[in-house]
Structures are given as C-alpha cells and as structure tokens.
C-alpha cells in the first residue's frame, strides 16, 4: 500500500511529551464459593463447552486464511474431545507473512510511542474486563489449568505484561545523554531491529505468548507468531484482543504450523532479526545452533532471547520451619500438574527435619484432589498430552497411573525419595507432578552462628545456580532464568525490552568549523 508524504508526516507527528498512565498490578480474584467471579467463570466454561470445537485460521496481513491442513487441540483431561481445530501455515504462507510484516514495519515503527502504547494499554483493559473469563475458560479447558492457575496467568500476568511494559519502554526512551559539548546536541534513538522477530510460544502460559510478541511489537518491531499446538485457542483469543485494541494488520502475523516449516522459512531469511522463545532446553539449543549456522545469511546479528527448562530445587537449612517448607513444596511441585517453568522438582532436606517434613509432605500430597478443571475443587488435572505422559511414565514405571487412561493424561502427584543426589529424577527435567527428595546430613551445611548467615552462605554459594532465587518461599514465578534455563533477559522488565531495540547515538553540530587544524597544531 502506498502512503502519501503527508500521511507519513502525520504518523510521526508529536505534539507533546506524554506520560503513560500510572500502572498497578491487576487485582486477582479468588473464585471462592458463592462469589460473582466464580459464577461468571462457570458460565464462560459452560458456554465454551457448548460451542466447541472452534475453528482457528492463520491470520496474515489481517486476512483469515483457512488452509485445510488442520489439526485439533484436545482437552488434556478428556482427550477425545476437541477445544478447536486449527489451520497450519505452509512455507508459502509463512513467506507471505514475512513479506507482509516487513511492509507493515515502516509505518508501525514510525508511529509515535504513545499511540503504540495505547494499543497495549487498551488490550490489557479488554483482557481484564470484557474478555477475562473467555480467555480463562480457553486456558482451563485447553491447557488443563484450574481456576486459580488460569487467573494468575491468563488474566493477571498478561495484563501486567502489557501495562508495565509501556512504563518500562517509556523509561528506556527517556534515557538520554545528560551532557553536551558546546555548540552540539547529543541524543539517543532506540530503533526497532532491522527486520522481523520470530516468537515461539509454549502451552503452559497464555501470558507468555502475549508477551513474546507484545514486548518486541511495543518497541516498534513486527513479529511472526508460531503458537503452541497445545495452547492454541487461548493464543488466538489473545491475538484477537490485540486486533480489537487497534493493532495494525501485518504487525503480528498469527501462523500456526509445523515447527520445522516455520523455522526453515524464517531462519533462512536475510531479514530475520530476532527470536523470542519459551520451550525446552534441548529445542532452544538446537534452534540457536541453526541460527548460528545461517549467520552469514543475515543482515545483522539476530537477538536471541529464550526461557527454557530447569530443575528447580528447595534447599532446607536445619533451622527451617519444616511444615512451612513442606506445604510450599506441595504447592510448587504439584500446582498446574508440575508443568510450570518454576515448579519445584527436587528438594534437599537436612536429616534433623526429615521426619517432620516427610509427615506433612505425604499427608498434604494425599489430600490433593485431581480431575476435570470445571470442578473447582480439583487442585490438579492432567498433563498436557500423551508425549508428556509417556515421558513421565518412562521414569516412573510403578506409579498408579501407569496406563494411558481412556479419558485424560492423568499422572498422580508423586514423591520420590532418592538415596543418590545424582539420581535421574534429581537431574533430569520431567515437567510433570513429580518431586524427588534427598536427605542430607544437617551438619554438612556450612556452620554459622545465626540463621541469617545461613541464608547469606546459601545465597552466595548458589549465586550463579539460578536466575530466580527465593528465601523462605516456594519456587514460584520464573521470569527467564540463567545457565541452561534461559538467557536471563527478564520478561516483564526493561531488560527484556532492551533486547528488541538497536540504539543509535546522534550528535548534531550547530555551527560550521573554520579550519582543519586544532589549536594544538599552531606554532608558538
């Protein structure tokens, strides 16, 4: 589409320096019996069940495209029932998406920041109000989350990502040189990356998908979004919310498809500029290597940001509150069926606390109720798919759920006691409701006079072991970790947004020079 010079000028016109509205964390509802929010969510679940399966197209340049190459997204706890059927993009369609995104980029990048920010602020309000229960219902049914897990993810966290990112972006743009030499003006420009960004979103967090594309787009980039097949319908609703909020066609291209097809089309393109990923460590390493092999193809060095798997641990000191630690372990290990990047999957317990810790751990694990997500009394449901079920079953051949159920991929919450700190379940990532405990001699922990010193010693020794460190709390929200767990570019912070801009320093001189030489070159 040709754009007139006048329209181009208007798009970059700035008639004021705007401050984004004050941002606060989205309030979280409890969904207690008899509450209004519980009733609304139950109604949304019933309505969604009545209308499924839904039909989800690819969306390229604003056009909904039905390719007829379809797959289904089943309910993990009732895998014979489909939430949606979705259409896969082939290589030609992905190339069309790339061309369309690059065509949309100049106008999007030139749009004043306040206008880009307004789109995401509006999207957050639409999500938190008009579409809250619909997106939560899709997350619960399609990704096997209970009401609370869907609330803190699909409603609260995603709204927070979109709102707080506008503030962090505003802060970035305001970072300018504070001093200038006489007769000059220095300034900093934060350009979008030269090309397009590819985003691969996971099944386990609806919010992550919305941020994987939202963060680069807010900074003026265009994105090719490949959503997870097992989190697809909620991702499509997120995309539709962004469109309703005013996102221009082509800025985010929604292209479900085979990972190899999407990867080949995007990673081999000279304008590939960035990769925003959440998924397994093995896949991320493979894709990073593939990008490296194509490095001579690209116009610039691609930015690579990824959050991957981990082996999160709880480490107890001999002075710890054993009951508190056990309760936090049960929550961290088994909520959302152990499928969080932050889930606790191994615990080191000193022998002086073991009996008390074990009693609470076993009692509370046995109390867990498990089943379909529509029953709000269920703390757990099923793992996401048969591949996940089979992987966990391969490690735990003697668990009660050792046979593939006829209805859902159900793994019971499992506690393993290891006698070897390097046992397979202490080392390998299972990504399911399994936690392994190793009991160590209490006196082996470095001895200091005060409990606080124990915290200091533990913190120092484990300084580089993880990108997220918790004291007297469960392993909880993971925002991109370190080592093999990710590039440690914290989602929902300025650190992440800075990865999606390419700074340009500008120096402007106001008066001409009169000669080539400097005063130091003059004779005495």
Short mmCIF file of C-alpha atoms in Angstrom, two decimals:
data_model
loop_
_atom_site.label_atom_id
_atom_site.label_comp_id
_atom_site.label_asym_id
_atom_site.label_seq_id
_atom_site.Cartn_x
_atom_site.Cartn_y
_atom_site.Cartn_z
CA UNK A 1 0.00 0.00 0.00
CA UNK A 2 1.39 3.41 -1.00
CA UNK A 3 1.42 6.04 1.73
CA UNK A 4 1.34 9.75 0.92
CA UNK A 5 4.11 12.04 2.25
CA UNK A 6 1.52 13.93 4.30
CA UNK A 7 0.28 10.74 5.97
CA UNK A 8 3.83 9.66 6.70
CA UNK A 9 4.49 13.00 8.36
CA UNK A 10 1.32 12.80 10.42
CA UNK A 11 2.20 9.34 11.65
CA UNK A 12 5.43 10.62 13.13
CA UNK A 13 3.97 13.91 14.39
CA UNK A 14 4.49 14.55 18.10
CA UNK A 15 2.69 17.47 19.69
CA UNK A 16 3.56 16.70 23.27
CA UNK A 17 5.65 14.57 25.58
CA UNK A 18 3.23 12.09 27.13
CA UNK A 19 3.47 10.10 30.34
CA UNK A 20 1.83 6.68 30.36
CA UNK A 21 -0.93 6.23 32.95
CA UNK A 22 0.16 5.04 36.38
CA UNK A 23 0.31 1.24 36.23
CA UNK A 24 -0.63 -1.16 39.00
CA UNK A 25 -0.73 -4.94 39.23
CA UNK A 26 -4.02 -6.38 38.02
CA UNK A 27 -6.13 -7.37 41.07
CA UNK A 28 -6.56 -11.13 41.31
CA UNK A 29 -9.91 -12.74 42.11
CA UNK A 30 -10.18 -15.73 44.47
CA UNK A 31 -13.14 -17.58 42.91
CA UNK A 32 -14.45 -18.60 46.32
CA UNK A 33 -17.81 -20.43 46.53
CA UNK A 34 -20.70 -18.02 46.01
CA UNK A 35 -18.52 -15.25 44.53
CA UNK A 36 -19.58 -13.32 41.44
CA UNK A 37 -16.37 -14.14 39.62
CA UNK A 38 -16.84 -17.87 40.22
CA UNK A 39 -20.32 -17.72 38.70
CA UNK A 40 -19.09 -15.75 35.65
CA UNK A 41 -16.24 -18.17 35.04
CA UNK A 42 -18.51 -21.20 35.33
CA UNK A 43 -20.86 -19.60 32.81
CA UNK A 44 -17.94 -18.94 30.44
CA UNK A 45 -16.80 -22.56 30.73
CA UNK A 46 -20.29 -23.87 30.02
CA UNK A 47 -20.70 -21.56 27.02
CA UNK A 48 -17.31 -22.54 25.60
CA UNK A 49 -18.06 -26.24 26.01
CA UNK A 50 -21.39 -25.77 24.23
CA UNK A 51 -19.77 -24.10 21.20
CA UNK A 52 -16.59 -26.14 20.75
CA UNK A 53 -14.83 -27.20 18.65
CA UNK A 54 -13.88 -23.78 17.36
CA UNK A 55 -12.21 -23.15 14.01
CA UNK A 56 -8.92 -21.23 14.17
CA UNK A 57 -7.35 -19.83 10.97
CA UNK A 58 -3.96 -18.43 10.21
CA UNK A 59 -4.10 -14.64 10.14
CA UNK A 60 -1.74 -12.91 7.68
CA UNK A 61 -1.98 -9.20 6.86
CA UNK A 62 -5.33 -9.13 8.64
CA UNK A 63 -6.78 -11.87 6.41
CA UNK A 64 -8.11 -15.05 8.00
CA UNK A 65 -6.78 -17.96 5.95
CA UNK A 66 -8.17 -21.48 6.17
CA UNK A 67 -5.55 -23.78 4.70
CA UNK A 68 -7.45 -27.05 5.19
CA UNK A 69 -4.26 -28.57 6.64
CA UNK A 70 -5.83 -28.94 10.05
CA UNK A 71 -5.01 -30.37 13.47
CA UNK A 72 -7.03 -30.50 16.66
CA UNK A 73 -6.38 -29.20 20.16
CA UNK A 74 -7.85 -31.77 22.57
CA UNK A 75 -8.77 -31.28 26.21
CA UNK A 76 -5.86 -32.87 28.13
CA UNK A 77 -8.22 -34.33 30.74
CA UNK A 78 -10.67 -35.57 28.08
CA UNK A 79 -8.52 -36.11 25.01
CA UNK A 80 -11.32 -37.46 22.84
CA UNK A 81 -12.94 -34.02 22.95
CA UNK A 82 -11.55 -31.09 20.91
CA UNK A 83 -11.44 -27.48 22.00
CA UNK A 84 -10.61 -26.31 18.48
CA UNK A 85 -9.45 -27.32 15.04
CA UNK A 86 -6.69 -25.10 13.68
CA UNK A 87 -5.22 -24.50 10.24
CA UNK A 88 -1.48 -24.84 9.65
CA UNK A 89 0.57 -22.49 7.51
CA UNK A 90 2.82 -23.87 4.78
CA UNK A 91 6.11 -22.33 3.66
CA UNK A 92 4.48 -20.13 1.01
CA UNK A 93 2.08 -18.65 3.55
CA UNK A 94 4.89 -18.04 6.02
CA UNK A 95 6.86 -16.23 3.33
CA UNK A 96 3.77 -14.16 2.60
CA UNK A 97 3.56 -13.37 6.32
CA UNK A 98 7.20 -12.26 6.36
CA UNK A 99 6.71 -10.00 3.33
CA UNK A 100 3.58 -8.50 4.85
CA UNK A 101 5.26 -7.89 8.19
CA UNK A 102 8.22 -6.14 6.56
CA UNK A 103 5.80 -4.00 4.55
CA UNK A 104 3.96 -3.01 7.73
CA UNK A 105 7.14 -2.24 9.67
CA UNK A 106 7.98 1.32 8.48
CA UNK A 107 4.60 2.75 9.47
CA UNK A 108 4.49 0.78 12.74
CA UNK A 109 7.99 1.79 13.81
CA UNK A 110 7.28 5.43 12.87
CA UNK A 111 4.04 5.50 14.87
CA UNK A 112 4.53 7.72 17.94
CA UNK A 113 5.24 5.67 21.06
CA UNK A 114 2.17 6.96 22.86
CA UNK A 115 -0.01 5.52 20.10
CA UNK A 116 1.71 2.14 20.20
CA UNK A 117 1.48 2.11 23.99
CA UNK A 118 -2.22 2.97 23.86
CA UNK A 119 -2.90 -0.22 21.89
CA UNK A 120 -1.36 -2.41 24.58
CA UNK A 121 -2.95 -0.48 27.43
CA UNK A 122 -6.34 -0.90 25.75
CA UNK A 123 -5.64 -4.60 25.16
CA UNK A 124 -4.88 -5.02 28.87
CA UNK A 125 -8.18 -3.39 29.81
CA UNK A 126 -10.09 -5.51 27.29
CA UNK A 127 -8.47 -8.64 28.69
CA UNK A 128 -9.06 -7.72 32.32
CA UNK A 129 -12.70 -6.83 31.77
CA UNK A 130 -14.55 -7.78 28.58
CA UNK A 131 -12.64 -11.00 27.80
CA UNK A 132 -11.30 -12.10 31.20
CA UNK A 133 -13.49 -15.16 31.64
CA UNK A 134 -13.42 -16.20 27.99
CA UNK A 135 -9.61 -16.30 27.89
CA UNK A 136 -9.51 -18.04 31.26
CA UNK A 137 -12.01 -20.66 30.08
CA UNK A 138 -9.89 -21.36 27.00
CA UNK A 139 -6.79 -21.66 29.18
CA UNK A 140 -8.51 -24.00 31.62
CA UNK A 141 -10.05 -26.30 29.02
CA UNK A 142 -7.20 -26.31 26.52
CA UNK A 143 -4.23 -26.25 28.89
CA UNK A 144 -5.67 -28.14 31.88
CA UNK A 145 -5.43 -25.33 34.44
CA UNK A 146 -7.69 -24.87 37.43
CA UNK A 147 -9.41 -21.55 38.07
CA UNK A 148 -6.66 -20.00 40.22
CA UNK A 149 -3.86 -21.03 37.88
CA UNK A 150 -5.76 -19.55 34.93
CA UNK A 151 -6.45 -16.35 36.86
CA UNK A 152 -2.83 -15.66 37.77
CA UNK A 153 -1.72 -16.47 34.21
CA UNK A 154 -4.22 -15.61 31.50
CA UNK A 155 -5.84 -12.66 33.28
CA UNK A 156 -3.44 -11.05 35.75
CA UNK A 157 0.03 -11.78 34.40
CA UNK A 158 -0.76 -10.94 30.79
CA UNK A 159 -2.47 -7.68 31.75
CA UNK A 160 0.58 -6.84 33.87
CA UNK A 161 2.96 -7.61 31.00
CA UNK A 162 1.14 -5.27 28.64
CA UNK A 163 0.71 -2.44 31.16
CA UNK A 164 4.11 -2.46 32.85
CA UNK A 165 5.95 -2.83 29.55
CA UNK A 166 4.59 0.56 28.47
CA UNK A 167 6.12 2.15 31.57
CA UNK A 168 9.45 0.39 31.11
CA UNK A 169 9.52 1.36 27.43
CA UNK A 170 8.81 4.96 28.33
CA UNK A 171 11.69 4.85 30.82
CA UNK A 172 14.01 3.47 28.13
CA UNK A 173 13.14 6.18 25.62
CA UNK A 174 13.75 8.84 28.29
CA UNK A 175 17.33 7.68 28.89
CA UNK A 176 19.29 10.37 27.05
CA UNK A 177 22.78 11.87 27.33
CA UNK A 178 22.89 14.35 30.18
CA UNK A 179 25.81 16.47 28.92
CA UNK A 180 26.65 18.11 25.61
CA UNK A 181 29.80 19.81 24.36
CA UNK A 182 29.39 23.50 23.40
CA UNK A 183 27.56 24.04 20.12
CA UNK A 184 26.39 20.42 19.92
CA UNK A 185 23.43 18.27 20.95
CA UNK A 186 23.80 14.55 21.76
CA UNK A 187 20.83 12.23 21.84
CA UNK A 188 19.95 8.55 21.72
CA UNK A 189 17.49 6.86 19.40
CA UNK A 190 16.07 3.41 20.22
CA UNK A 191 15.33 1.87 16.84
CA UNK A 192 13.39 -1.31 16.26
CA UNK A 193 15.52 -4.18 14.98
CA UNK A 194 16.24 -4.21 11.26
CA UNK A 195 13.97 -6.98 10.08
CA UNK A 196 11.36 -9.17 11.78
CA UNK A 197 11.17 -11.09 15.06
CA UNK A 198 10.02 -14.70 15.35
CA UNK A 199 8.15 -15.78 18.50
CA UNK A 200 7.55 -19.39 19.56
CA UNK A 201 5.12 -19.57 22.48
CA UNK A 202 4.64 -22.55 24.85
CA UNK A 203 1.50 -24.35 26.01
CA UNK A 204 1.82 -23.74 29.72
CA UNK A 205 1.29 -19.97 30.00
CA UNK A 206 -1.15 -17.94 27.95
CA UNK A 207 0.54 -14.80 29.27
CA UNK A 208 3.92 -15.81 27.90
CA UNK A 209 2.58 -15.95 24.35
CA UNK A 210 1.07 -12.48 24.69
CA UNK A 211 4.40 -11.13 25.92
CA UNK A 212 6.62 -12.96 23.45
CA UNK A 213 5.02 -10.95 20.65
CA UNK A 214 3.91 -7.97 22.73
CA UNK A 215 7.34 -6.92 24.00
CA UNK A 216 9.06 -6.71 20.59
CA UNK A 217 5.97 -5.16 18.96
CA UNK A 218 5.71 -2.43 21.59
CA UNK A 219 9.27 -1.37 20.71
CA UNK A 220 8.34 -0.98 17.02
CA UNK A 221 9.13 -4.47 15.74
CA UNK A 222 6.98 -6.77 13.61
CA UNK A 223 6.53 -10.41 14.61
CA UNK A 224 5.84 -13.83 13.16
CA UNK A 225 3.98 -15.73 15.91
CA UNK A 226 4.02 -19.53 15.99
CA UNK A 227 1.78 -20.55 18.92
CA UNK A 228 1.98 -23.96 20.59
CA UNK A 229 -0.40 -26.55 19.19
CA UNK A 230 -1.46 -27.41 22.74
CA UNK A 231 -2.13 -23.81 23.78
CA UNK A 232 -3.54 -22.64 20.51
CA UNK A 233 -7.07 -21.42 21.16
CA UNK A 234 -6.14 -19.16 24.07
CA UNK A 235 -3.32 -17.71 21.94
CA UNK A 236 -5.79 -16.97 19.16
CA UNK A 237 -8.06 -15.13 21.60
CA UNK A 238 -5.07 -13.07 22.76
CA UNK A 239 -4.30 -12.18 19.15
CA UNK A 240 -7.94 -11.17 18.57
CA UNK A 241 -7.82 -8.90 21.63
CA UNK A 242 -4.74 -7.13 20.27
CA UNK A 243 -6.53 -6.61 16.97
CA UNK A 244 -9.59 -5.19 18.69
CA UNK A 245 -7.29 -2.85 20.63
CA UNK A 246 -6.12 -1.35 17.33
CA UNK A 247 -3.04 -3.34 16.30
CA UNK A 248 -2.48 -2.67 12.56
CA UNK A 249 -2.59 -5.52 10.07
CA UNK A 250 0.74 -7.24 9.50
CA UNK A 251 2.43 -6.15 12.73
CA UNK A 252 1.84 -9.57 14.30
CA UNK A 253 1.25 -12.45 11.90
CA UNK A 254 -0.52 -15.42 13.52
CA UNK A 255 0.79 -18.58 11.85
CA UNK A 256 0.19 -21.96 13.50
CA UNK A 257 2.28 -24.56 11.73
CA UNK A 258 4.83 -27.30 11.82
CA UNK A 259 7.90 -26.09 13.72
CA UNK A 260 10.30 -27.28 11.04
CA UNK A 261 8.39 -25.48 8.30
CA UNK A 262 8.19 -22.21 10.26
CA UNK A 263 11.83 -22.45 11.30
CA UNK A 264 13.14 -23.12 7.80
CA UNK A 265 11.18 -20.23 6.28
CA UNK A 266 12.09 -17.67 8.93
CA UNK A 267 15.63 -18.63 9.94
CA UNK A 268 16.80 -18.73 6.33
CA UNK A 269 15.56 -15.20 5.57
CA UNK A 270 18.12 -12.39 5.42
CA UNK A 271 15.81 -10.06 7.36
CA UNK A 272 15.49 -12.40 10.35
CA UNK A 273 16.39 -10.09 13.24
CA UNK A 274 15.34 -11.76 16.48
CA UNK A 275 13.99 -14.87 18.16
CA UNK A 276 11.77 -14.80 21.28
CA UNK A 277 11.28 -18.30 22.65
CA UNK A 278 9.88 -20.26 25.56
CA UNK A 279 10.16 -24.04 25.49
CA UNK A 280 12.54 -26.90 26.21
CA UNK A 281 16.28 -26.51 26.65
CA UNK A 282 17.01 -29.13 24.01
CA UNK A 283 14.87 -27.41 21.37
CA UNK A 284 16.28 -23.97 22.18
CA UNK A 285 19.87 -25.19 21.85
CA UNK A 286 19.04 -26.82 18.52
CA UNK A 287 17.40 -23.65 17.18
CA UNK A 288 20.26 -21.45 18.42
CA UNK A 289 22.69 -23.69 16.58
CA UNK A 290 20.56 -23.45 13.45
CA UNK A 291 20.62 -19.66 13.66
CA UNK A 292 24.39 -19.78 14.10
CA UNK A 293 24.78 -21.92 11.01
CA UNK A 294 22.92 -19.26 9.00
CA UNK A 295 24.81 -16.29 10.44
CA UNK A 296 26.27 -15.23 7.09
CA UNK A 297 22.78 -15.01 5.65
CA UNK A 298 21.53 -12.27 7.95
CA UNK A 299 21.62 -8.52 7.54
CA UNK A 300 22.56 -8.16 11.22
CA UNK A 301 23.30 -10.34 14.24
CA UNK A 302 19.94 -11.68 15.45
CA UNK A 303 18.87 -11.09 19.04
CA UNK A 304 18.09 -14.41 20.74
CA UNK A 305 16.04 -14.42 23.94
CA UNK A 306 14.81 -17.64 25.47
CA UNK A 307 13.30 -19.13 28.60
CA UNK A 308 13.81 -22.88 28.76
CA UNK A 309 13.58 -25.81 31.15
CA UNK A 310 15.02 -26.05 34.61
CA UNK A 311 15.48 -28.31 37.60
CA UNK A 312 14.24 -26.06 40.37
CA UNK A 313 15.06 -27.03 43.92
CA UNK A 314 14.09 -26.28 47.50
CA UNK A 315 17.09 -26.39 49.83
CA UNK A 316 16.30 -26.51 53.55
CA UNK A 317 18.64 -25.41 56.31
CA UNK A 318 18.49 -27.23 59.65
CA UNK A 319 16.82 -24.18 61.22
CA UNK A 320 13.98 -24.09 58.67
CA UNK A 321 10.28 -24.32 59.50
CA UNK A 322 9.71 -27.89 58.28
CA UNK A 323 5.92 -27.67 57.98
CA UNK A 324 6.05 -24.38 56.07
CA UNK A 325 8.69 -25.80 53.73
CA UNK A 326 6.65 -28.96 53.10
CA UNK A 327 3.46 -27.01 52.35
CA UNK A 328 5.33 -24.75 49.93
CA UNK A 329 6.89 -27.80 48.26
CA UNK A 330 3.49 -29.40 47.65
CA UNK A 331 2.21 -26.20 46.10
CA UNK A 332 5.25 -25.61 43.95
CA UNK A 333 5.65 -29.21 42.80
CA UNK A 334 2.03 -30.05 42.04
CA UNK A 335 0.04 -26.92 41.18
CA UNK A 336 -0.67 -26.84 37.46
CA UNK A 337 0.33 -30.50 37.41
CA UNK A 338 4.04 -29.70 37.78
CA UNK A 339 4.12 -28.04 34.35
CA UNK A 340 5.44 -24.62 35.33
CA UNK A 341 8.94 -23.49 34.46
CA UNK A 342 9.14 -22.60 38.16
CA UNK A 343 7.86 -25.93 39.54
CA UNK A 344 9.92 -27.48 42.32
CA UNK A 345 11.18 -30.86 41.15
CA UNK A 346 13.85 -31.68 43.75
CA UNK A 347 14.31 -30.99 47.46
CA UNK A 348 17.33 -31.19 49.75
CA UNK A 349 16.22 -31.80 53.36
CA UNK A 350 18.55 -31.95 56.41
CA UNK A 351 18.19 -35.17 58.38
CA UNK A 352 17.14 -33.37 61.59
CA UNK A 353 13.97 -32.10 59.83
CA UNK A 354 13.21 -35.11 57.66
CA UNK A 355 10.59 -36.86 59.81
CA UNK A 356 8.54 -33.71 60.41
CA UNK A 357 8.92 -32.59 56.79
CA UNK A 358 8.02 -36.06 55.45
CA UNK A 359 4.86 -36.30 57.54
CA UNK A 360 3.45 -33.02 56.23
CA UNK A 361 4.64 -33.68 52.66
CA UNK A 362 2.91 -37.06 52.46
CA UNK A 363 -0.27 -36.01 54.24
CA UNK A 364 -0.79 -32.95 52.04
CA UNK A 365 0.06 -34.81 48.83
CA UNK A 366 -2.54 -37.47 49.64
CA UNK A 367 -5.17 -34.74 50.14
CA UNK A 368 -4.79 -33.41 46.59
CA UNK A 369 -7.95 -33.78 44.54
CA UNK A 370 -7.48 -34.34 40.83
CA UNK A 371 -9.83 -34.27 37.83
CA UNK A 372 -11.51 -32.05 35.21
CA UNK A 373 -10.90 -28.32 35.52
CA UNK A 374 -14.64 -27.46 35.53
CA UNK A 375 -14.81 -28.96 39.04
CA UNK A 376 -13.32 -26.11 41.02
CA UNK A 377 -12.50 -28.39 43.96
CA UNK A 378 -9.79 -30.12 41.91
CA UNK A 379 -6.32 -28.87 42.74
CA UNK A 380 -4.78 -30.80 39.84
CA UNK A 381 -5.86 -32.08 36.44
CA UNK A 382 -3.92 -33.84 33.64
CA UNK A 383 -0.58 -33.28 31.93
CA UNK A 384 -0.78 -31.63 28.55
CA UNK A 385 -0.54 -34.56 26.11
CA UNK A 386 0.42 -38.19 25.53
CA UNK A 387 4.05 -37.31 24.81
CA UNK A 388 4.36 -35.74 28.25
CA UNK A 389 2.50 -38.62 29.88
CA UNK A 390 4.71 -41.24 28.25
CA UNK A 391 7.90 -39.39 29.20
CA UNK A 392 6.95 -39.25 32.88
CA UNK A 393 5.69 -42.84 32.85
CA UNK A 394 9.04 -43.89 31.46
CA UNK A 395 10.74 -42.55 34.58
CA UNK A 396 8.14 -43.83 37.00
CA UNK A 397 7.05 -47.24 35.82
CA UNK A 398 5.49 -48.09 39.15
CA UNK A 399 3.17 -45.09 39.55
CA UNK A 400 -0.53 -45.89 39.90
CA UNK A 401 -1.36 -44.08 36.66
CA UNK A 402 0.93 -46.34 34.68
CA UNK A 403 -1.55 -46.98 31.91
CA UNK A 404 -2.75 -44.39 29.45
CA UNK A 405 -6.28 -43.56 30.63
CA UNK A 406 -9.20 -43.67 28.23
CA UNK A 407 -10.22 -40.12 29.16
CA UNK A 408 -7.25 -37.96 30.23
CA UNK A 409 -3.48 -37.96 30.56
CA UNK A 410 -3.55 -38.18 34.35
CA UNK A 411 -0.38 -38.51 36.40
CA UNK A 412 -0.89 -38.68 40.17
CA UNK A 413 1.26 -36.36 42.31
CA UNK A 414 4.36 -38.42 43.05
CA UNK A 415 7.09 -38.08 45.69
CA UNK A 416 10.35 -39.97 45.12
CA UNK A 417 12.92 -40.50 47.88
CA UNK A 418 16.43 -40.65 46.39
CA UNK A 419 19.47 -42.14 48.08
CA UNK A 420 21.76 -40.70 45.42
CA UNK A 421 21.89 -36.91 44.92
CA UNK A 422 22.62 -37.60 41.24
CA UNK A 423 19.68 -39.96 40.67
CA UNK A 424 17.95 -39.50 37.32
CA UNK A 425 14.87 -37.81 38.77
CA UNK A 426 17.17 -35.45 40.71
CA UNK A 427 18.90 -34.43 37.49
CA UNK A 428 16.56 -34.84 34.50
CA UNK A 429 13.67 -32.49 33.84
CA UNK A 430 10.34 -34.34 33.83
CA UNK A 431 7.98 -31.33 33.61
CA UNK A 432 5.22 -33.07 35.49
CA UNK A 433 3.86 -33.68 39.01
CA UNK A 434 6.94 -35.47 40.35
CA UNK A 435 9.24 -34.21 43.11
CA UNK A 436 12.35 -36.04 44.32
CA UNK A 437 13.69 -35.62 47.86
CA UNK A 438 17.25 -36.19 49.00
CA UNK A 439 18.05 -36.21 52.71
CA UNK A 440 21.49 -34.84 53.58
CA UNK A 441 23.42 -34.66 56.90
CA UNK A 442 22.38 -31.42 58.60
CA UNK A 443 25.91 -30.70 59.77
CA UNK A 444 27.20 -30.69 56.22
CA UNK A 445 25.62 -27.29 55.67
CA UNK A 446 28.23 -24.66 56.47
CA UNK A 447 28.01 -23.75 60.15
CA UNK A 448 27.43 -20.13 61.09
CA UNK A 449 26.17 -18.55 64.27
CA UNK A 450 22.88 -17.10 63.04
CA UNK A 451 20.12 -18.26 60.73
CA UNK A 452 20.60 -15.15 58.61
CA UNK A 453 24.17 -16.15 57.99
CA UNK A 454 22.85 -19.47 56.73
CA UNK A 455 20.79 -17.52 54.18
CA UNK A 456 23.83 -15.45 53.21
CA UNK A 457 26.02 -18.52 52.78
CA UNK A 458 23.38 -20.33 50.73
CA UNK A 459 22.75 -17.29 48.59
CA UNK A 460 26.44 -16.79 47.88
CA UNK A 461 27.14 -20.43 47.09
CA UNK A 462 24.16 -20.60 44.75
CA UNK A 463 24.66 -17.15 43.25
CA UNK A 464 25.00 -18.42 39.69
CA UNK A 465 22.87 -21.55 40.05
CA UNK A 466 19.63 -19.84 39.04
CA UNK A 467 18.27 -16.59 37.70
CA UNK A 468 15.44 -16.57 40.25
CA UNK A 469 16.20 -17.08 43.95
CA UNK A 470 13.63 -17.31 46.75
CA UNK A 471 14.17 -17.13 50.52
CA UNK A 472 11.57 -18.76 52.80
CA UNK A 473 9.22 -19.11 49.83
CA UNK A 474 8.39 -21.70 47.22
CA UNK A 475 9.96 -21.81 43.81
CA UNK A 476 7.44 -19.62 42.04
CA UNK A 477 7.18 -17.27 39.06
CA UNK A 478 10.07 -17.87 36.66
CA UNK A 479 10.89 -14.83 34.51
CA UNK A 480 13.62 -16.27 32.30
CA UNK A 481 16.41 -17.97 34.21
CA UNK A 482 20.13 -18.37 33.75
CA UNK A 483 22.56 -21.09 32.76
CA UNK A 484 20.75 -23.70 30.64
CA UNK A 485 17.38 -22.36 31.80
CA UNK A 486 17.48 -19.34 29.52
CA UNK A 487 19.23 -16.17 28.50
CA UNK A 488 18.15 -14.40 31.73
CA UNK A 489 16.52 -11.48 29.90
CA UNK A 490 13.77 -10.91 32.44
CA UNK A 491 10.30 -10.90 30.88
CA UNK A 492 8.17 -8.04 32.14
CA UNK A 493 11.16 -5.75 32.68
CA UNK A 494 13.25 -3.18 30.83
CA UNK A 495 15.98 -5.81 30.48
CA UNK A 496 13.80 -7.75 28.06
CA UNK A 497 12.59 -4.71 26.12
CA UNK A 498 16.16 -3.53 25.58
CA UNK A 499 16.82 -6.70 23.61
CA UNK A 500 14.32 -5.57 20.97
CA UNK A 501 15.89 -2.20 20.17
CA UNK A 502 19.05 -1.18 18.37
CA UNK A 503 20.35 2.11 19.81
CA UNK A 504 21.66 4.87 17.57
CA UNK A 505 23.67 7.72 19.04
CA UNK A 506 23.15 11.05 17.30
CA UNK A 507 25.39 14.09 17.52
CA UNK A 508 24.30 17.32 15.92
CA UNK A 509 26.68 20.29 15.49
CA UNK A 510 25.09 23.72 15.19
CA UNK A 511 27.92 25.82 13.74
CA UNK A 512 30.45 25.08 10.96
CA UNK A 513 34.15 24.70 11.64
CA UNK A 514 36.59 27.18 10.08
CA UNK A 515 39.74 25.07 9.59
CA UNK A 516 41.16 21.57 9.63
CA UNK A 517 43.79 22.09 12.31
CA UNK A 518 43.33 22.27 16.08
CA UNK A 519 44.79 24.93 18.38
CA UNK A 520 47.42 22.43 19.50
CA UNK A 521 48.72 22.38 15.91
CA UNK A 522 49.55 26.10 15.94
CA UNK A 523 53.10 27.38 16.26
CA UNK A 524 54.26 29.21 19.37
#
